[in-house]
PDB file of N, CA and C in Angstrom:
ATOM      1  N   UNK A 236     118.919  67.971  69.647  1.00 47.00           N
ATOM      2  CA  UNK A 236     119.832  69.100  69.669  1.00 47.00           C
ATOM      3  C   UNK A 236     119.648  69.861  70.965  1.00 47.00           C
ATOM      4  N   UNK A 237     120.546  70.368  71.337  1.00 48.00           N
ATOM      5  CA  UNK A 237     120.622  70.747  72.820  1.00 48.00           C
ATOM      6  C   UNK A 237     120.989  72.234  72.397  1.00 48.00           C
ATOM      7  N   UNK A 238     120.089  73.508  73.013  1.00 49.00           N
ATOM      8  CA  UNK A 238     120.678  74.551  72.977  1.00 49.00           C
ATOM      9  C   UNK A 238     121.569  75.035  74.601  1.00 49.00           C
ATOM     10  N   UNK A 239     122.058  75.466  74.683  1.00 47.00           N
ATOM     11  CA  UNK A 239     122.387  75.968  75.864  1.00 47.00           C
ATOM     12  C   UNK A 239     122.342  77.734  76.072  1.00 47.00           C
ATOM     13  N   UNK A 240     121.641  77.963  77.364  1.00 49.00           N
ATOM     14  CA  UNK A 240     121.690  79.365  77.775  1.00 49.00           C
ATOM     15  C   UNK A 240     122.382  80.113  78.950  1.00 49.00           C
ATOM     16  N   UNK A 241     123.308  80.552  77.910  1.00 48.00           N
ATOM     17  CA  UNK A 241     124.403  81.449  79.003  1.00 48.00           C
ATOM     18  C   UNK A 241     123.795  82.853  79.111  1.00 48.00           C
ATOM     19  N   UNK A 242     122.932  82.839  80.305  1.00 50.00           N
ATOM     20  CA  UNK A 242     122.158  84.478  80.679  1.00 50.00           C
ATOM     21  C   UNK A 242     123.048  84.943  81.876  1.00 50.00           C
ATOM     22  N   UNK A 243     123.973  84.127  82.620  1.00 51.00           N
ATOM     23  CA  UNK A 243     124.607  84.960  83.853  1.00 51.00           C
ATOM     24  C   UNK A 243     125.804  86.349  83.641  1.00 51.00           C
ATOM     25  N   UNK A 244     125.847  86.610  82.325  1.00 52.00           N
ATOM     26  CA  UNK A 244     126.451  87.960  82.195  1.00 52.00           C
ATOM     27  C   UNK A 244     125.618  89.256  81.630  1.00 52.00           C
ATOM     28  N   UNK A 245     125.480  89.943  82.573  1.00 53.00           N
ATOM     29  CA  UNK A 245     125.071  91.304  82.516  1.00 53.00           C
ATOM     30  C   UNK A 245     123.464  91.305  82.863  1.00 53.00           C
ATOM     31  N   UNK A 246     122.785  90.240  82.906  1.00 58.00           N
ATOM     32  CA  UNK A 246     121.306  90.037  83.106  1.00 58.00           C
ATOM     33  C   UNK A 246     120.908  90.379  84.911  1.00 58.00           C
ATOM     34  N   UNK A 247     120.102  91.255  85.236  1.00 58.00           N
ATOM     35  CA  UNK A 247     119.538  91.504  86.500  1.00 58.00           C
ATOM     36  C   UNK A 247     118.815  89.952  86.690  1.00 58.00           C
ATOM     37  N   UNK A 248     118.720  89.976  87.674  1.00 65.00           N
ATOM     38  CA  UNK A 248     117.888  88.677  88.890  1.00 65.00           C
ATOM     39  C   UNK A 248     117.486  89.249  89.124  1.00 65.00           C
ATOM     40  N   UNK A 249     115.510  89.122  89.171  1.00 68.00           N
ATOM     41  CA  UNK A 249     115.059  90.054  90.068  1.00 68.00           C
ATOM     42  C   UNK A 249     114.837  89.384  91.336  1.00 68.00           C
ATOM     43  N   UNK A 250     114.854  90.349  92.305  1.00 85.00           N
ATOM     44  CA  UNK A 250     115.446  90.053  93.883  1.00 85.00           C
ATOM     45  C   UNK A 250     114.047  90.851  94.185  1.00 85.00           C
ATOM     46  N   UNK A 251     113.402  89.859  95.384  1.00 93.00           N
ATOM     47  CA  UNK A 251     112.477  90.123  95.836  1.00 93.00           C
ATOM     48  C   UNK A 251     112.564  91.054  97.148  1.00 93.00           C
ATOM     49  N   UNK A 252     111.939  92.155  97.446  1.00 95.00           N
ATOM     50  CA  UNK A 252     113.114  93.011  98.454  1.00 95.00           C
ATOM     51  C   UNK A 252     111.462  93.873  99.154  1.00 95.00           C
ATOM     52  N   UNK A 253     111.915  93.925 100.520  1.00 96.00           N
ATOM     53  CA  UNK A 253     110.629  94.663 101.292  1.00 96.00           C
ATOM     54  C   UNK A 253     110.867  96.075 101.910  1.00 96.00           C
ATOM     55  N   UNK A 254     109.685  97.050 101.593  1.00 94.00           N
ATOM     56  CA  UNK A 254     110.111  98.419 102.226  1.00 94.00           C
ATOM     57  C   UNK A 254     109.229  98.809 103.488  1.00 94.00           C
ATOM     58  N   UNK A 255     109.041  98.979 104.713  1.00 95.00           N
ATOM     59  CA  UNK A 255     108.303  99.544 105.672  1.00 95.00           C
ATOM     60  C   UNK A 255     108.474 100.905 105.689  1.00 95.00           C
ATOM     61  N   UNK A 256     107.307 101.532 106.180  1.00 95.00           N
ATOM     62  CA  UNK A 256     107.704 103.075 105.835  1.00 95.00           C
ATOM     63  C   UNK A 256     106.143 103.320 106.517  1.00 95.00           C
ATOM     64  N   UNK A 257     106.080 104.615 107.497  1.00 97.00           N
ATOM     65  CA  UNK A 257     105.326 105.235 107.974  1.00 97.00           C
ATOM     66  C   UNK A 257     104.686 105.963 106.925  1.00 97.00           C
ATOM     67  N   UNK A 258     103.344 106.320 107.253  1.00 97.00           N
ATOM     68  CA  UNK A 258     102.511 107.042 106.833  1.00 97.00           C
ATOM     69  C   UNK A 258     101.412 107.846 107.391  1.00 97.00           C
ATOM     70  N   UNK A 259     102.059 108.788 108.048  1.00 96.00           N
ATOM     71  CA  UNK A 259     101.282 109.376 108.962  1.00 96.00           C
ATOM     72  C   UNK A 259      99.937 110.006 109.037  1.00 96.00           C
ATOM     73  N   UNK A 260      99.956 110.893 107.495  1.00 96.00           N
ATOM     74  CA  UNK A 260      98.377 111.087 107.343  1.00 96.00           C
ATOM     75  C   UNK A 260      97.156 110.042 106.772  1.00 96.00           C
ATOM     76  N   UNK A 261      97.728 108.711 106.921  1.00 96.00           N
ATOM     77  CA  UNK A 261      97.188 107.796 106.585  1.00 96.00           C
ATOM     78  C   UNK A 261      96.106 107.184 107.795  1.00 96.00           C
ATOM     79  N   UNK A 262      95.079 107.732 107.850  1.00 95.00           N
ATOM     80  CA  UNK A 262      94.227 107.729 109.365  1.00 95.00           C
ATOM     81  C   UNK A 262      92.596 107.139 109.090  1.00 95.00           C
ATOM     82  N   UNK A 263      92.388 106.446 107.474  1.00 95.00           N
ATOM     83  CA  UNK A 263      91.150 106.121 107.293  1.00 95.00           C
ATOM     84  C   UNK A 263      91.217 105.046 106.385  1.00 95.00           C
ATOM     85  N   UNK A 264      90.181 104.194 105.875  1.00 94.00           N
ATOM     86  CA  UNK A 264      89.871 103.529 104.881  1.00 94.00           C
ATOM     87  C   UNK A 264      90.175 104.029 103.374  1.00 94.00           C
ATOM     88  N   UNK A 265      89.599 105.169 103.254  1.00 96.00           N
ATOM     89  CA  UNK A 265      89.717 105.749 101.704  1.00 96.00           C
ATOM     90  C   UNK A 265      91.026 106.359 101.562  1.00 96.00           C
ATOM     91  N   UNK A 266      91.833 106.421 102.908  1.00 96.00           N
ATOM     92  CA  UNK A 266      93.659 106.734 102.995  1.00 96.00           C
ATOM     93  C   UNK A 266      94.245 105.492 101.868  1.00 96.00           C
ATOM     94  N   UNK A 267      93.291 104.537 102.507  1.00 96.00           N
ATOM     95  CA  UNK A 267      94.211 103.071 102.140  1.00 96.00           C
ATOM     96  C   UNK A 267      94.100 102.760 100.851  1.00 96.00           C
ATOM     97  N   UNK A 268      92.505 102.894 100.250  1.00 97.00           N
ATOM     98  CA  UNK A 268      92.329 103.255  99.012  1.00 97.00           C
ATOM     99  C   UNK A 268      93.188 103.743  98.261  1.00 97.00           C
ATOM    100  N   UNK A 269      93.422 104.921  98.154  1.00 97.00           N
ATOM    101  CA  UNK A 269      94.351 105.656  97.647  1.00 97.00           C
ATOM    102  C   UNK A 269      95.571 105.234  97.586  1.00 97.00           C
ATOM    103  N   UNK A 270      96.158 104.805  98.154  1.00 98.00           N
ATOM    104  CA  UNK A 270      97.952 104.442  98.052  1.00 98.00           C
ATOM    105  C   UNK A 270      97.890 103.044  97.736  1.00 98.00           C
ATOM    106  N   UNK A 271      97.008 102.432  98.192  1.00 97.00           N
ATOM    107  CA  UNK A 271      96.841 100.768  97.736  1.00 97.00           C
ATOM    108  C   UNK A 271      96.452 100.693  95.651  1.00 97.00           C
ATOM    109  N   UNK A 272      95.969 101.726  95.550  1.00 97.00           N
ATOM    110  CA  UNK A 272      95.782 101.873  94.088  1.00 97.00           C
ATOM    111  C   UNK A 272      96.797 102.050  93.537  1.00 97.00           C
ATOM    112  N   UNK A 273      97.511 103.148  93.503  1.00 97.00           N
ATOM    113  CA  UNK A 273      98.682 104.141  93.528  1.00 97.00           C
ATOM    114  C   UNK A 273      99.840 102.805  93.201  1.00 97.00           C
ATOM    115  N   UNK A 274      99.720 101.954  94.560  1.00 98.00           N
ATOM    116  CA  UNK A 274     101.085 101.370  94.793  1.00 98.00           C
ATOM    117  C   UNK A 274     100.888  99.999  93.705  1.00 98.00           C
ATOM    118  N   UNK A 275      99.707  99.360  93.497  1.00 96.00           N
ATOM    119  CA  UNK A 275      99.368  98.599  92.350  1.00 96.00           C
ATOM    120  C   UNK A 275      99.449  98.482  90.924  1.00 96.00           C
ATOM    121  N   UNK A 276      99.318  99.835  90.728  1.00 97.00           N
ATOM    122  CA  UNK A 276      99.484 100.470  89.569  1.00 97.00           C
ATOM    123  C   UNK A 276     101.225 100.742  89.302  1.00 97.00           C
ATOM    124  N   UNK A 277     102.283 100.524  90.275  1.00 97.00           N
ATOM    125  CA  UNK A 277     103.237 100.520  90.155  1.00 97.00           C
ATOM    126  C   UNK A 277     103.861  99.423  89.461  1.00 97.00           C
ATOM    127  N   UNK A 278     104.605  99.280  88.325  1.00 96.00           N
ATOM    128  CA  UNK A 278     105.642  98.286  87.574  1.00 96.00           C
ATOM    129  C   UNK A 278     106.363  98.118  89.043  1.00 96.00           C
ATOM    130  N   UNK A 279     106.564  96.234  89.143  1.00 96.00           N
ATOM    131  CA  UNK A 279     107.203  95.812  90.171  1.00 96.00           C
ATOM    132  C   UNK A 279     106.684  95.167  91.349  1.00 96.00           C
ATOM    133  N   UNK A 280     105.556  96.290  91.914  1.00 97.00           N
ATOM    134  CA  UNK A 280     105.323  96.279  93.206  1.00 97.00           C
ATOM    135  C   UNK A 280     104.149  94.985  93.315  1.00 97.00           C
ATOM    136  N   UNK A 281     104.914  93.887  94.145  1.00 97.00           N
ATOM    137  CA  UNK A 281     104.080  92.608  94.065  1.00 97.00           C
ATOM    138  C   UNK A 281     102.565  92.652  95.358  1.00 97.00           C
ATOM    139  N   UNK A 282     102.832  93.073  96.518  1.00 97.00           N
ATOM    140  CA  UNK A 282     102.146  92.942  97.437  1.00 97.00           C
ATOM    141  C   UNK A 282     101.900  94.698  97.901  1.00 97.00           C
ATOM    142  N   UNK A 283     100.866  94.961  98.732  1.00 97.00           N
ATOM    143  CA  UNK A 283     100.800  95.660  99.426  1.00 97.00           C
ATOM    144  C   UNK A 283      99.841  95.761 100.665  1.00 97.00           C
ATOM    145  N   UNK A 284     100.921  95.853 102.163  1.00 97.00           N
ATOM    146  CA  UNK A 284      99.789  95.730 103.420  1.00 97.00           C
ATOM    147  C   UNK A 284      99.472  96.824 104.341  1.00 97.00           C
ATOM    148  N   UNK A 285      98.684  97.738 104.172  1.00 97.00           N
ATOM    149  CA  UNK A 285      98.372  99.233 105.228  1.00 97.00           C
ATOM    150  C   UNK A 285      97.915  98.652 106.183  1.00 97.00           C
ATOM    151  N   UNK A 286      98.404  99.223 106.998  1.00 97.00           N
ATOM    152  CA  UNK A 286      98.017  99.013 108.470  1.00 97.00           C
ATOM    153  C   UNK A 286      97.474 100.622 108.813  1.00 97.00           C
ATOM    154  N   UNK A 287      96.224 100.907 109.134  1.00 96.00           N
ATOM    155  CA  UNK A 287      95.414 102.331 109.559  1.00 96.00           C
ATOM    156  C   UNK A 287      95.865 102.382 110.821  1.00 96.00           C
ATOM    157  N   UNK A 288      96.411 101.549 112.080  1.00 96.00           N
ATOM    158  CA  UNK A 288      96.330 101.665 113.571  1.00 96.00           C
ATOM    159  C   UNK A 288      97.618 101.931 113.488  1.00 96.00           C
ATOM    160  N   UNK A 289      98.728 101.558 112.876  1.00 96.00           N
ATOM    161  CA  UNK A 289      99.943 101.712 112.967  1.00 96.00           C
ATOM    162  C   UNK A 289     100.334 102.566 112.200  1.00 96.00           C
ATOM    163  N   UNK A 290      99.358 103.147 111.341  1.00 96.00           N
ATOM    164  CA  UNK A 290     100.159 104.624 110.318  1.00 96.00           C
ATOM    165  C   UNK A 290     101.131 103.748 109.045  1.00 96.00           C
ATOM    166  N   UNK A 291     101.389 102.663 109.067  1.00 96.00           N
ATOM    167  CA  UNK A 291     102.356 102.014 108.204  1.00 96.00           C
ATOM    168  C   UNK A 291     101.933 101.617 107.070  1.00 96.00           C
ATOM    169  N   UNK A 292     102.551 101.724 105.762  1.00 97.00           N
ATOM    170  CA  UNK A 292     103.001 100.922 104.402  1.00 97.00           C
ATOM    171  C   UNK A 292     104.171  99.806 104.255  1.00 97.00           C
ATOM    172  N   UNK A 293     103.413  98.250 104.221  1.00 97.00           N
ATOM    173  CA  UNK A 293     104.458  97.534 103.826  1.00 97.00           C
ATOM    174  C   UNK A 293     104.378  96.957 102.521  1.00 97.00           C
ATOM    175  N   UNK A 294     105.354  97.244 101.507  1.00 97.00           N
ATOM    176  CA  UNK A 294     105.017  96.754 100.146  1.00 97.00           C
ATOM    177  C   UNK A 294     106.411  96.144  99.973  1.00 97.00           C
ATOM    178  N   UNK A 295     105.685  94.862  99.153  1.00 97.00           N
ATOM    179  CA  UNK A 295     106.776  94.007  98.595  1.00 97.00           C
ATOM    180  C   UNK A 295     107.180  94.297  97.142  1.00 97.00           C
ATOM    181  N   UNK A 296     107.955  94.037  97.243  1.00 97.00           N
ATOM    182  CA  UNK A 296     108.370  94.628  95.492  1.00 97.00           C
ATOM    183  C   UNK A 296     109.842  93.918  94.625  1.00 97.00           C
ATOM    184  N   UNK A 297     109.855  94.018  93.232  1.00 96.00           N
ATOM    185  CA  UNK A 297     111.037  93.607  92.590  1.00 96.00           C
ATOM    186  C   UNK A 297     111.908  94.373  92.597  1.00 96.00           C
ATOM    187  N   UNK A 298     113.140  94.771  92.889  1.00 94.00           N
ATOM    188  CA  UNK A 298     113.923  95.588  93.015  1.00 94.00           C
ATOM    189  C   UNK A 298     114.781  95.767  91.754  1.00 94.00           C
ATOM    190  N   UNK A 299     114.611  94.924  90.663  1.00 94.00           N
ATOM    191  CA  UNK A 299     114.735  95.116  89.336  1.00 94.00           C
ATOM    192  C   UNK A 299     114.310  96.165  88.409  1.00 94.00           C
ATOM    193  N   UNK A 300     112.361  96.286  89.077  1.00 95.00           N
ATOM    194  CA  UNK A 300     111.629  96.811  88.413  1.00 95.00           C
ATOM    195  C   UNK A 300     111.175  98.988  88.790  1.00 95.00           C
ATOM    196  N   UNK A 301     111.707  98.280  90.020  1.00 96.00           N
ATOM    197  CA  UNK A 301     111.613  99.445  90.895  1.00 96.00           C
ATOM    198  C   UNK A 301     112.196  99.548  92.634  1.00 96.00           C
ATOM    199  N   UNK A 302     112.421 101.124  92.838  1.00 95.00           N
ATOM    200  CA  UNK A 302     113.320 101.149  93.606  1.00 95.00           C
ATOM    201  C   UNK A 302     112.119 101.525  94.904  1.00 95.00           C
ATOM    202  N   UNK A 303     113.098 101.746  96.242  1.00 95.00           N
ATOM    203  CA  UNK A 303     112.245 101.859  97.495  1.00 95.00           C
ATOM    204  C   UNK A 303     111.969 103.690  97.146  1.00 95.00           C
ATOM    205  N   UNK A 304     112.772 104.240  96.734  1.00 96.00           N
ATOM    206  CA  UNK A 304     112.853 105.599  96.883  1.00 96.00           C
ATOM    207  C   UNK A 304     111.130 105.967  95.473  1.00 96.00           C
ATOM    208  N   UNK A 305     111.089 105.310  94.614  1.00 97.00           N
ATOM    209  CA  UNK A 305     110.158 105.477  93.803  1.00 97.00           C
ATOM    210  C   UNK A 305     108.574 104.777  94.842  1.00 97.00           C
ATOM    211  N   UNK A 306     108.668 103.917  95.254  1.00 97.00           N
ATOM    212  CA  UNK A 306     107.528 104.019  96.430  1.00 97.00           C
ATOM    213  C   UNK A 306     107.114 104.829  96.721  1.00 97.00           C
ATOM    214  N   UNK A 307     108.522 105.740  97.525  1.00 96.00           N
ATOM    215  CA  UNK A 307     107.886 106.020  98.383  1.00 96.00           C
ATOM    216  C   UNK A 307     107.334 108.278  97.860  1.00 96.00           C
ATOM    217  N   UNK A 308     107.673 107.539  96.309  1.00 97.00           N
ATOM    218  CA  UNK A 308     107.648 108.980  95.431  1.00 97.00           C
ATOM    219  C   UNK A 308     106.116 108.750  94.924  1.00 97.00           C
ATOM    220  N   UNK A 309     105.807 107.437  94.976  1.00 97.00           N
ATOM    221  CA  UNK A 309     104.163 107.313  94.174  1.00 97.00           C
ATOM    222  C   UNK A 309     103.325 107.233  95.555  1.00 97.00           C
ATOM    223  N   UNK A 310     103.615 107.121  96.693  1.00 97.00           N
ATOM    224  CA  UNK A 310     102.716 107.543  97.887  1.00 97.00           C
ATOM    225  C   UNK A 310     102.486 108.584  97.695  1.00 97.00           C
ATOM    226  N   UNK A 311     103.958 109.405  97.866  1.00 96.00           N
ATOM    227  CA  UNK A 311     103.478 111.389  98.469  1.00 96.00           C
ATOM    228  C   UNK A 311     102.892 111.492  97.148  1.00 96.00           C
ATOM    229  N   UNK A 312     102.910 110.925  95.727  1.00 97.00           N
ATOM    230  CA  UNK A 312     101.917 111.322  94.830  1.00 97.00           C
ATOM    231  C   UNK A 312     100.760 111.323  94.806  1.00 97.00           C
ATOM    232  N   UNK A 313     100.190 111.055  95.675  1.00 97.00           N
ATOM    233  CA  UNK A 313      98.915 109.959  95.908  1.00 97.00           C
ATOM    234  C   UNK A 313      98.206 111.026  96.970  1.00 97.00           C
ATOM    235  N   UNK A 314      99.539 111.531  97.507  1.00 97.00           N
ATOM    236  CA  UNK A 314      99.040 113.109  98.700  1.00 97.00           C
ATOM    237  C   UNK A 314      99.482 112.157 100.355  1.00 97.00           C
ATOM    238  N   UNK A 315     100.665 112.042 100.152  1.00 97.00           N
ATOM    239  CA  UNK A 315     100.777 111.320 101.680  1.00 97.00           C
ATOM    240  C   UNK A 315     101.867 111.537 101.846  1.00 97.00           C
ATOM    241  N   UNK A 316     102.529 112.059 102.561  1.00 96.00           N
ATOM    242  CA  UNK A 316     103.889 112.332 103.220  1.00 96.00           C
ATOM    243  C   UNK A 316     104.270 110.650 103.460  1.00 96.00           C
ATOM    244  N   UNK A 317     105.740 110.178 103.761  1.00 94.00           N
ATOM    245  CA  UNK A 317     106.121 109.385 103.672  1.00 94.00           C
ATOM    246  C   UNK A 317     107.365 109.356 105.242  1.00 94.00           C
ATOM    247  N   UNK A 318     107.890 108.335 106.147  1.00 90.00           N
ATOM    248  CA  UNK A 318     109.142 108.615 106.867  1.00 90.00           C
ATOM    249  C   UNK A 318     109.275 106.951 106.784  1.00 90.00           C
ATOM    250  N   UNK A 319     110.501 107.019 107.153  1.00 76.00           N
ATOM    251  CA  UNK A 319     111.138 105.485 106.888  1.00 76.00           C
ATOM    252  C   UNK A 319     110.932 104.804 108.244  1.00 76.00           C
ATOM    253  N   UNK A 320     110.582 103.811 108.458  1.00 70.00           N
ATOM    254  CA  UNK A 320     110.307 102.937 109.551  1.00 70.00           C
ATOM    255  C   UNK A 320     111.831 102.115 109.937  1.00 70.00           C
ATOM    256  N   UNK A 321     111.668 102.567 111.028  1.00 59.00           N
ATOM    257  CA  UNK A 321     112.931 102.257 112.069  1.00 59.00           C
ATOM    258  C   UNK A 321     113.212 100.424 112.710  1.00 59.00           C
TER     259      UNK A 321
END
């Protein structure tokens, strides 16, 4: 017996989607700590890479599960100002 599954109406794909984003008071190890926890602890968020020399947050994430704007709402939670990378 053969079932068949029709999921292509109304079902999200999750779409694998990347955010860069400055982080300026981000200037130490225990900076990285902090938002690397923060951003883990996030539903969605698959990867995350701080860069301390470049001030930057790059996190990979499901865009199903969560949005860029909620990132970058659980950083400044975390105590870090946030600007969007150009």
């Amino acid at each position: 017996m053969m079932i068949g599954l029709g999921l292509a109406g109304g079902i999200a794909v999750a779409k694998e989607a990347t955010a860069e984003m400055k982080v300026p008071a981000m200037d130490c190890a225990a900076c990285t700590v902090v938002i690397k926890k923060a951003l883990t602890q996030t539903k969605g968020v698959k990867n995350v890479d701080l860069n301390v020399d470049k001030r930057t947050a790059t996190v990979v994430y499901d865009d199903t599960q969560v949005t860029q704007a909620e990132i970058q709402k659980t950083i400044e939670k975390a105590g870090f100002k946030t600007e969007q990378s150009k």
